[in-house]
Amino acid sequence: MAADLWVRGPVGLDAGTRVTRPRCRAVLVVVPTMTAGTRLLDLVSLLETDLRVQVVFTVPHTTERWHGVEEFVRGLHGVVLPWDQAVAHRFDLVLAASHRHLAEVHGPILLIGHGAGRVKPRRHSRKAGGATEPTTAVDRELLTFRGRVLPDVLALGTDSEVELVRERCPEATPNTIVAGDSCLDRMRMSRHLREVYRSVLGLTPERRLVVISTTWFTDSAFGRLPELYQAVVDALPAQRFAVAAVLHPNVWAVHGSRQVSAWLSGALAGGLVLIPPESGWQATMLAADWVVGDHGSTTGYAAAMGCPVTLASMCGQPQEGSVADVVRAHTLSLSWNCPLPEQAAAAGTRTAALAGAATEAITSRADRSAEILRDAMYRLLELAVPETPASFPLLPVPRPLPRWSE
């Protein structure tokens, strides 16, 4: 098939016969999911302007892949290598935000997380069926292959996660660094744009923004309470409130954007603002006045930014030390026996304690992740670090999807 043809790009034994910029270090960005891809773009922004560096992307697959990921990556307008071509070459640096397929790529690997924290919200993996042993994102089975530690640099968010690595995969400890959290840092550096984001979303100073945040799977807010969106839109007067929805990219990937929009069509007709999965959720959270969420990372990030949070759903008893556990301990549950504005006010009384606890659970290096991650990448690339300060771009404005009737 034509899609499987190798790309005449900047890598390979004969690359010197076609490149315009010679002797560039080649960086491979492995994008198995949209969630991983959006997080890795933070890293890409720290090195792609360097004339000594060439960045290429690939979407890994064996017999399957997530719907929409290929289109997302191609929409970035970088060089996209077929997976078979990517695993046939050695790169100077491999960037990953997922454990998937790391044993198949060649080159020093920097692995970051793609959510808030390395302690999973659930005690057990979805894939393990009847497992009884709690799992984390730093278990030996994820970080090693045939006795080899896969990441050359394992970037963690907090100091406490280093102890978790020592417990779950001690052989990976020498490869760990505490780098903080790039997602939270970008939100913190962009918070002064709150009024800009609100204006783009059509909000006047008098209107409050309520964001319904959901992760994916059957225990999520969308999985358990699909009627929540219509109910919140109907319960809040449009003159005083706007309602937006942020759904995990895997909801869109598994069910398809047409089906998700159709399921929410009633709420969309009533004014619900639907944020696309590839970008805009962080800016929407910064614009929010109240988040109704679940155990997903988006709720945790909103909490860390000081937004009032109320829980509509939780995955049973979240794993101790997870961001979800912190959010559960500091928030109230949604109740239909109490007016929503009163619940928003009650959530507002808990923001200070919640923000501090959530931030501590997500990062031990607040506002420093750009510097730390760039230094780690250039060490693996064996290049001198640029003299310019390391910084992420400000968050782009949200671009809601068209309403169902449009």
GROMACS .gro file of C-alpha atoms in nm:
model
  406
    1MET     CA    1   0.000   0.000   0.000
    2ALA     CA    2   0.116   0.353  -0.073
    3ALA     CA    3   0.079   0.448   0.295
    4ASP     CA    4   0.348   0.194   0.382
    5LEU     CA    5   0.608   0.331   0.139
    6TRP     CA    6   0.920   0.466   0.306
    7VAL     CA    7   0.956   0.842   0.312
    8ARG     CA    8   1.251   1.001   0.132
    9GLY     CA    9   1.322   1.210   0.436
   10PRO     CA   10   1.619   1.323   0.646
   11VAL     CA   11   1.711   0.979   0.788
   12GLY     CA   12   1.868   0.668   0.641
   13LEU     CA   13   2.200   0.567   0.489
   14ASP     CA   14   2.139   0.774   0.176
   15ALA     CA   15   1.993   1.078   0.352
   16GLY     CA   16   2.305   1.277   0.271
   17THR     CA   17   2.210   1.275  -0.097
   18ARG     CA   18   1.891   1.476  -0.038
   19VAL     CA   19   1.912   1.685   0.281
   20THR     CA   20   1.969   2.060   0.271
   21ARG     CA   21   2.082   2.086   0.633
   22PRO     CA   22   2.355   1.822   0.679
   23ARG     CA   23   2.474   1.651   0.999
   24CYS     CA   24   2.162   1.730   1.202
   25ARG     CA   25   2.087   1.520   1.508
   26ALA     CA   26   1.775   1.315   1.432
   27VAL     CA   27   1.498   1.313   1.693
   28LEU     CA   28   1.213   1.063   1.668
   29VAL     CA   29   0.881   1.150   1.836
   30VAL     CA   30   0.676   0.836   1.903
   31VAL     CA   31   0.302   0.911   1.906
   32PRO     CA   32   0.087   0.606   1.987
   33THR     CA   33  -0.204   0.816   2.118
   34MET     CA   34  -0.322   1.174   2.087
   35THR     CA   35  -0.273   1.218   2.463
   36ALA     CA   36   0.094   1.123   2.432
   37GLY     CA   37   0.134   1.336   2.122
   38THR     CA   38   0.001   1.655   2.277
   39ARG     CA   39   0.233   1.614   2.575
   40LEU     CA   40   0.536   1.543   2.355
   41LEU     CA   41   0.478   1.866   2.164
   42ASP     CA   42   0.592   2.044   2.482
   43LEU     CA   43   0.930   1.874   2.444
   44VAL     CA   44   0.946   1.933   2.070
   45SER     CA   45   0.901   2.306   2.126
   46LEU     CA   46   1.222   2.310   2.332
   47LEU     CA   47   1.449   2.191   2.050
   48GLU     CA   48   1.285   2.210   1.707
   49THR     CA   49   1.414   2.563   1.635
   50ASP     CA   50   1.776   2.446   1.676
   51LEU     CA   51   1.952   2.436   1.337
   52ARG     CA   52   2.147   2.133   1.461
   53VAL     CA   53   1.833   1.924   1.514
   54GLN     CA   54   1.584   1.751   1.283
   55VAL     CA   55   1.257   1.628   1.435
   56VAL     CA   56   1.048   1.352   1.274
   57PHE     CA   57   0.733   1.177   1.392
   58THR     CA   58   0.594   0.826   1.375
   59VAL     CA   59   0.271   0.652   1.474
   60PRO     CA   60   0.356   0.303   1.603
   61HIS     CA   61   0.146   0.002   1.514
   62THR     CA   62   0.162  -0.372   1.495
   63THR     CA   63  -0.184  -0.486   1.390
   64GLU     CA   64  -0.387  -0.193   1.521
   65ARG     CA   65  -0.375   0.176   1.611
   66TRP     CA   66  -0.600   0.435   1.772
   67HIS     CA   67  -0.848   0.606   1.541
   68GLY     CA   68  -0.757   0.965   1.459
   69VAL     CA   69  -0.393   0.956   1.572
   70GLU     CA   70  -0.250   0.943   1.219
   71GLU     CA   71  -0.460   1.243   1.116
   72PHE     CA   72  -0.353   1.431   1.429
   73VAL     CA   73   0.017   1.372   1.363
   74ARG     CA   74  -0.007   1.460   0.995
   75GLY     CA   75  -0.187   1.779   1.097
   76LEU     CA   76   0.133   1.887   1.274
   77HIS     CA   77   0.296   1.919   0.928
   78GLY     CA   78   0.621   1.751   1.029
   79VAL     CA   79   0.790   1.459   0.856
   80VAL     CA   80   0.592   1.144   0.944
   81LEU     CA   81   0.784   0.818   0.899
   82PRO     CA   82   0.598   0.490   0.856
   83TRP     CA   83   0.649   0.272   1.163
   84ASP     CA   84   0.848   0.009   0.972
   85GLN     CA   85   1.089   0.277   0.856
   86ALA     CA   86   1.119   0.432   1.202
   87VAL     CA   87   1.218   0.103   1.369
   88ALA     CA   88   1.472   0.028   1.094
   89HIS     CA   89   1.689   0.329   1.181
   90ARG     CA   90   1.878   0.450   1.485
   91PHE     CA   91   1.805   0.801   1.612
   92ASP     CA   92   2.008   1.038   1.824
   93LEU     CA   93   1.710   1.085   2.056
   94VAL     CA   94   1.370   0.920   2.095
   95LEU     CA   95   1.093   1.110   2.273
   96ALA     CA   96   0.809   0.910   2.427
   97ALA     CA   97   0.518   0.971   2.662
   98SER     CA   98   0.392   0.613   2.663
   99HIS     CA   99   0.550   0.276   2.739
  100ARG     CA  100   0.412   0.126   2.421
  101HIS     CA  101   0.664  -0.003   2.163
  102LEU     CA  102   0.975   0.137   2.333
  103ALA     CA  103   1.161  -0.194   2.294
  104GLU     CA  104   1.128  -0.165   1.916
  105VAL     CA  105   1.289   0.175   1.860
  106HIS     CA  106   1.663   0.243   1.844
  107GLY     CA  107   1.832   0.534   2.016
  108PRO     CA  108   1.848   0.691   2.362
  109ILE     CA  109   1.496   0.729   2.498
  110LEU     CA  110   1.356   1.009   2.712
  111LEU     CA  111   1.026   0.898   2.865
  112ILE     CA  112   0.783   1.141   3.024
  113GLY     CA  113   0.431   1.088   3.158
  114HIS     CA  114   0.124   1.182   2.958
  115GLY     CA  115  -0.098   1.268   3.253
  116ALA     CA  116  -0.087   1.409   3.602
  117GLY     CA  117   0.148   1.196   3.813
  118ARG     CA  118   0.289   0.844   3.781
  119VAL     CA  119   0.062   0.693   4.047
  120LYS     CA  120  -0.242   0.569   3.858
  121PRO     CA  121  -0.584   0.674   3.988
  122ARG     CA  122  -0.709   0.314   3.983
  123ARG     CA  123  -0.539   0.053   4.195
  124HIS     CA  124  -0.546  -0.202   3.914
  125SER     CA  125  -0.479  -0.184   3.541
  126ARG     CA  126  -0.779  -0.204   3.307
  127LYS     CA  127  -0.588  -0.461   3.103
  128ALA     CA  128  -0.516  -0.700   3.390
  129GLY     CA  129  -0.867  -0.836   3.440
  130GLY     CA  130  -0.881  -0.982   3.790
  131ALA     CA  131  -0.543  -0.857   3.906
  132THR     CA  132  -0.500  -0.803   4.279
  133GLU     CA  133  -0.162  -0.626   4.275
  134PRO     CA  134  -0.183  -0.244   4.254
  135THR     CA  135  -0.007  -0.103   3.950
  136THR     CA  136   0.176   0.221   3.874
  137ALA     CA  137   0.327   0.380   3.564
  138VAL     CA  138   0.678   0.286   3.681
  139ASP     CA  139   0.637  -0.089   3.726
  140ARG     CA  140   0.924  -0.311   3.610
  141GLU     CA  141   0.714  -0.472   3.337
  142LEU     CA  142   0.667  -0.129   3.176
  143LEU     CA  143   1.019   0.009   3.213
  144THR     CA  144   1.226  -0.296   3.116
  145PHE     CA  145   1.249  -0.547   2.833
  146ARG     CA  146   1.445  -0.871   2.871
  147GLY     CA  147   1.632  -0.723   3.163
  148ARG     CA  148   1.716  -0.395   2.988
  149VAL     CA  149   1.592  -0.065   3.127
  150LEU     CA  150   1.423   0.101   2.831
  151PRO     CA  151   1.432   0.476   2.908
  152ASP     CA  152   1.777   0.632   2.923
  153VAL     CA  153   1.607   0.919   3.103
  154LEU     CA  154   1.287   0.864   3.300
  155ALA     CA  155   1.144   1.207   3.376
  156LEU     CA  156   0.927   1.217   3.688
  157GLY     CA  157   0.709   1.491   3.826
  158THR     CA  158   0.774   1.469   4.198
  159ASP     CA  159   1.041   1.363   4.445
  160SER     CA  160   0.804   1.106   4.593
  161GLU     CA  161   0.788   0.929   4.258
  162VAL     CA  162   1.161   0.858   4.281
  163GLU     CA  163   1.085   0.647   4.587
  164LEU     CA  164   0.815   0.474   4.388
  165VAL     CA  165   1.071   0.382   4.120
  166ARG     CA  166   1.307   0.247   4.386
  167GLU     CA  167   1.025   0.027   4.508
  168ARG     CA  168   0.876  -0.087   4.176
  169CYS     CA  169   1.180  -0.092   3.943
  170PRO     CA  170   1.503  -0.017   4.134
  171GLU     CA  171   1.726  -0.083   3.834
  172ALA     CA  172   1.571   0.223   3.664
  173THR     CA  173   1.658   0.456   3.954
  174PRO     CA  174   1.993   0.575   3.806
  175ASN     CA  175   1.806   0.687   3.494
  176THR     CA  176   1.546   0.898   3.676
  177ILE     CA  177   1.530   1.275   3.701
  178VAL     CA  178   1.269   1.492   3.868
  179ALA     CA  179   1.163   1.732   3.596
  180GLY     CA  180   0.827   1.859   3.716
  181ASP     CA  181   0.527   1.877   3.486
  182SER     CA  182   0.530   2.061   3.153
  183CYS     CA  183   0.150   2.073   3.126
  184LEU     CA  184   0.105   2.241   3.461
  185ASP     CA  185   0.396   2.478   3.395
  186ARG     CA  186   0.237   2.592   3.067
  187MET     CA  187  -0.090   2.654   3.246
  188ARG     CA  188   0.086   2.853   3.518
  189MET     CA  189   0.276   3.068   3.268
  190SER     CA  190  -0.042   3.131   3.063
  191ARG     CA  191  -0.283   3.212   3.344
  192HIS     CA  192  -0.247   3.586   3.281
  193LEU     CA  193  -0.433   3.522   2.953
  194ARG     CA  194  -0.747   3.406   3.133
  195GLU     CA  195  -0.956   3.700   3.008
  196VAL     CA  196  -0.833   3.642   2.652
  197TYR     CA  197  -0.940   3.279   2.668
  198ARG     CA  198  -1.276   3.379   2.815
  199SER     CA  199  -1.331   3.632   2.539
  200VAL     CA  200  -1.260   3.376   2.268
  201LEU     CA  201  -1.515   3.145   2.431
  202GLY     CA  202  -1.772   3.425   2.409
  203LEU     CA  203  -1.785   3.496   2.782
  204THR     CA  204  -1.875   3.834   2.925
  205PRO     CA  205  -1.753   3.936   3.273
  206GLU     CA  206  -2.100   3.860   3.410
  207ARG     CA  207  -2.112   3.500   3.285
  208ARG     CA  208  -1.948   3.214   3.472
  209LEU     CA  209  -1.798   2.918   3.288
  210VAL     CA  210  -1.874   2.568   3.411
  211VAL     CA  211  -1.653   2.297   3.259
  212ILE     CA  212  -1.753   1.930   3.269
  213SER     CA  213  -1.431   1.729   3.263
  214THR     CA  214  -1.416   1.357   3.196
  215THR     CA  215  -1.153   1.093   3.146
  216TRP     CA  216  -1.236   0.777   2.951
  217PHE     CA  217  -1.358   0.424   3.029
  218THR     CA  218  -1.678   0.305   3.192
  219ASP     CA  219  -1.605   0.457   3.536
  220SER     CA  220  -1.556   0.808   3.398
  221ALA     CA  221  -1.806   1.091   3.427
  222PHE     CA  222  -1.911   1.044   3.064
  223GLY     CA  223  -1.926   0.667   3.105
  224ARG     CA  224  -2.143   0.677   3.415
  225LEU     CA  225  -2.338   0.999   3.367
  226PRO     CA  226  -2.387   1.074   2.996
  227GLU     CA  227  -2.700   1.270   3.086
  228LEU     CA  228  -2.490   1.508   3.299
  229TYR     CA  229  -2.421   1.749   3.013
  230GLN     CA  230  -2.785   1.803   2.924
  231ALA     CA  231  -2.880   1.827   3.291
  232VAL     CA  232  -2.623   2.097   3.369
  233VAL     CA  233  -2.711   2.298   3.059
  234ASP     CA  234  -3.081   2.281   3.147
  235ALA     CA  235  -3.026   2.368   3.515
  236LEU     CA  236  -2.819   2.683   3.464
  237PRO     CA  237  -2.961   3.001   3.306
  238ALA     CA  238  -2.769   3.086   2.989
  239GLN     CA  239  -2.763   3.456   3.077
  240ARG     CA  240  -2.545   3.384   3.381
  241PHE     CA  241  -2.364   3.061   3.291
  242ALA     CA  242  -2.188   2.898   2.998
  243VAL     CA  243  -2.113   2.526   2.999
  244ALA     CA  244  -1.818   2.361   2.822
  245ALA     CA  245  -1.721   1.996   2.787
  246VAL     CA  246  -1.367   1.856   2.790
  247LEU     CA  247  -1.353   1.485   2.703
  248HIS     CA  248  -1.045   1.264   2.711
  249PRO     CA  249  -0.900   1.203   2.361
  250ASN     CA  250  -0.962   0.830   2.397
  251VAL     CA  251  -1.336   0.894   2.413
  252TRP     CA  252  -1.311   1.048   2.067
  253ALA     CA  253  -1.067   0.784   1.941
  254VAL     CA  254  -1.281   0.486   2.041
  255HIS     CA  255  -1.626   0.618   1.956
  256GLY     CA  256  -1.552   0.871   1.681
  257SER     CA  257  -1.618   1.245   1.671
  258ARG     CA  258  -1.945   1.204   1.482
  259GLN     CA  259  -2.086   0.971   1.747
  260VAL     CA  260  -1.963   1.180   2.041
  261SER     CA  261  -2.117   1.493   1.889
  262ALA     CA  262  -2.441   1.306   1.821
  263TRP     CA  263  -2.461   1.180   2.179
  264LEU     CA  264  -2.418   1.538   2.302
  265SER     CA  265  -2.638   1.695   2.033
  266GLY     CA  266  -2.917   1.791   2.273
  267ALA     CA  267  -2.678   1.971   2.507
  268LEU     CA  268  -2.500   2.130   2.210
  269ALA     CA  269  -2.829   2.264   2.080
  270GLY     CA  270  -2.884   2.410   2.427
  271GLY     CA  271  -2.552   2.594   2.421
  272LEU     CA  272  -2.289   2.342   2.535
  273VAL     CA  273  -1.940   2.438   2.416
  274LEU     CA  274  -1.748   2.130   2.300
  275ILE     CA  275  -1.368   2.149   2.315
  276PRO     CA  276  -1.182   1.934   2.058
  277PRO     CA  277  -0.947   1.663   2.187
  278GLU     CA  278  -0.626   1.784   2.023
  279SER     CA  279  -0.597   2.127   2.188
  280GLY     CA  280  -0.770   2.392   2.391
  281TRP     CA  281  -0.858   2.209   2.712
  282GLN     CA  282  -0.587   2.376   2.920
  283ALA     CA  283  -0.694   2.726   2.815
  284THR     CA  284  -1.056   2.630   2.881
  285MET     CA  285  -0.964   2.522   3.233
  286LEU     CA  286  -0.791   2.854   3.289
  287ALA     CA  287  -1.108   3.029   3.177
  288ALA     CA  288  -1.331   2.818   3.405
  289ASP     CA  289  -1.507   2.932   3.720
  290TRP     CA  290  -1.614   2.583   3.828
  291VAL     CA  291  -1.514   2.233   3.712
  292VAL     CA  292  -1.743   1.933   3.750
  293GLY     CA  293  -1.508   1.642   3.695
  294ASP     CA  294  -1.388   1.294   3.777
  295HIS     CA  295  -1.058   1.117   3.849
  296GLY     CA  296  -0.900   1.223   3.519
  297SER     CA  297  -0.589   1.438   3.485
  298THR     CA  298  -0.778   1.737   3.347
  299THR     CA  299  -0.968   1.769   3.674
  300GLY     CA  300  -0.642   1.746   3.868
  301TYR     CA  301  -0.479   2.020   3.663
  302ALA     CA  302  -0.779   2.249   3.710
  303ALA     CA  303  -0.761   2.186   4.084
  304ALA     CA  304  -0.390   2.272   4.090
  305MET     CA  305  -0.467   2.600   3.915
  306GLY     CA  306  -0.707   2.698   4.192
  307CYS     CA  307  -1.034   2.634   4.013
  308PRO     CA  308  -1.324   2.515   4.232
  309VAL     CA  309  -1.391   2.145   4.168
  310THR     CA  310  -1.687   1.919   4.239
  311LEU     CA  311  -1.674   1.546   4.166
  312ALA     CA  312  -1.940   1.387   3.950
  313SER     CA  313  -1.768   1.048   3.942
  314MET     CA  314  -1.473   0.866   4.097
  315CYS     CA  315  -1.314   0.528   4.021
  316GLY     CA  316  -1.406   0.362   4.350
  317GLN     CA  317  -1.126   0.410   4.598
  318PRO     CA  318  -0.840   0.579   4.409
  319GLN     CA  319  -0.487   0.462   4.469
  320GLU     CA  320  -0.321   0.635   4.764
  321GLY     CA  321  -0.087   0.911   4.656
  322SER     CA  322  -0.249   0.963   4.316
  323VAL     CA  323  -0.372   1.302   4.204
  324ALA     CA  324  -0.722   1.156   4.196
  325ASP     CA  325  -0.686   1.058   4.562
  326VAL     CA  326  -0.586   1.414   4.652
  327VAL     CA  327  -0.877   1.561   4.458
  328ARG     CA  328  -1.125   1.321   4.621
  329ALA     CA  329  -0.998   1.411   4.968
  330HIS     CA  330  -1.049   1.785   4.916
  331THR     CA  331  -1.373   1.806   4.719
  332LEU     CA  332  -1.746   1.747   4.753
  333SER     CA  333  -1.954   1.515   4.536
  334LEU     CA  334  -2.216   1.647   4.298
  335SER     CA  335  -2.572   1.632   4.431
  336TRP     CA  336  -2.897   1.686   4.244
  337ASN     CA  337  -3.071   1.772   4.569
  338CYS     CA  338  -2.891   2.106   4.590
  339PRO     CA  339  -2.894   2.394   4.337
  340LEU     CA  340  -2.583   2.395   4.121
  341PRO     CA  341  -2.484   2.757   4.199
  342GLU     CA  342  -2.480   2.671   4.569
  343GLN     CA  343  -2.257   2.373   4.500
  344ALA     CA  344  -2.021   2.592   4.299
  345ALA     CA  345  -2.002   2.833   4.593
  346ALA     CA  346  -1.930   2.545   4.832
  347ALA     CA  347  -1.652   2.421   4.605
  348GLY     CA  348  -1.502   2.768   4.607
  349THR     CA  349  -1.440   2.752   4.980
  350ARG     CA  350  -1.201   2.458   4.930
  351THR     CA  351  -0.983   2.590   4.649
  352ALA     CA  352  -0.677   2.699   4.847
  353ALA     CA  353  -0.620   2.366   5.021
  354LEU     CA  354  -0.706   2.174   4.705
  355ALA     CA  355  -0.470   2.378   4.485
  356GLY     CA  356  -0.177   2.329   4.720
  357ALA     CA  357  -0.231   1.956   4.761
  358ALA     CA  358  -0.290   1.897   4.390
  359THR     CA  359   0.018   2.096   4.289
  360GLU     CA  360   0.231   1.900   4.536
  361ALA     CA  361   0.100   1.573   4.390
  362ILE     CA  362   0.179   1.680   4.033
  363THR     CA  363   0.515   1.859   4.055
  364SER     CA  364   0.813   1.914   4.281
  365ARG     CA  365   0.978   2.147   4.029
  366ALA     CA  366   0.711   2.405   3.955
  367ASP     CA  367   0.801   2.635   3.663
  368ARG     CA  368   1.130   2.452   3.598
  369SER     CA  369   1.035   2.166   3.368
  370ALA     CA  370   1.139   2.343   3.046
  371GLU     CA  371   1.494   2.395   3.172
  372ILE     CA  372   1.532   2.047   3.320
  373LEU     CA  373   1.384   1.861   3.024
  374ARG     CA  374   1.585   2.061   2.769
  375ASP     CA  375   1.908   1.990   2.957
  376ALA     CA  376   1.825   1.618   2.960
  377MET     CA  377   1.749   1.609   2.587
  378TYR     CA  378   2.067   1.788   2.492
  379ARG     CA  379   2.270   1.558   2.715
  380LEU     CA  380   2.133   1.259   2.525
  381LEU     CA  381   2.191   1.438   2.194
  382GLU     CA  382   2.551   1.513   2.299
  383LEU     CA  383   2.506   1.876   2.199
  384ALA     CA  384   2.578   2.197   2.388
  385VAL     CA  385   2.264   2.345   2.542
  386PRO     CA  386   2.154   2.670   2.371
  387GLU     CA  387   2.230   2.986   2.564
  388THR     CA  388   1.875   3.118   2.531
  389PRO     CA  389   1.642   3.054   2.828
  390ALA     CA  390   1.429   2.743   2.802
  391SER     CA  391   1.060   2.822   2.775
  392PHE     CA  392   0.740   2.668   2.648
  393PRO     CA  393   0.504   2.861   2.420
  394LEU     CA  394   0.198   3.015   2.577
  395LEU     CA  395  -0.118   2.808   2.550
  396PRO     CA  396  -0.318   2.872   2.233
  397VAL     CA  397  -0.672   2.999   2.257
  398PRO     CA  398  -0.945   2.732   2.261
  399ARG     CA  399  -1.127   2.661   1.936
  400PRO     CA  400  -1.462   2.498   2.017
  401LEU     CA  401  -1.613   2.254   1.772
  402PRO     CA  402  -1.910   2.379   1.566
  403ARG     CA  403  -2.249   2.331   1.724
  404TRP     CA  404  -2.450   2.029   1.613
  405SER     CA  405  -2.687   2.243   1.408
  406GLU     CA  406  -2.413   2.437   1.228
   0.00000   0.00000   0.00000
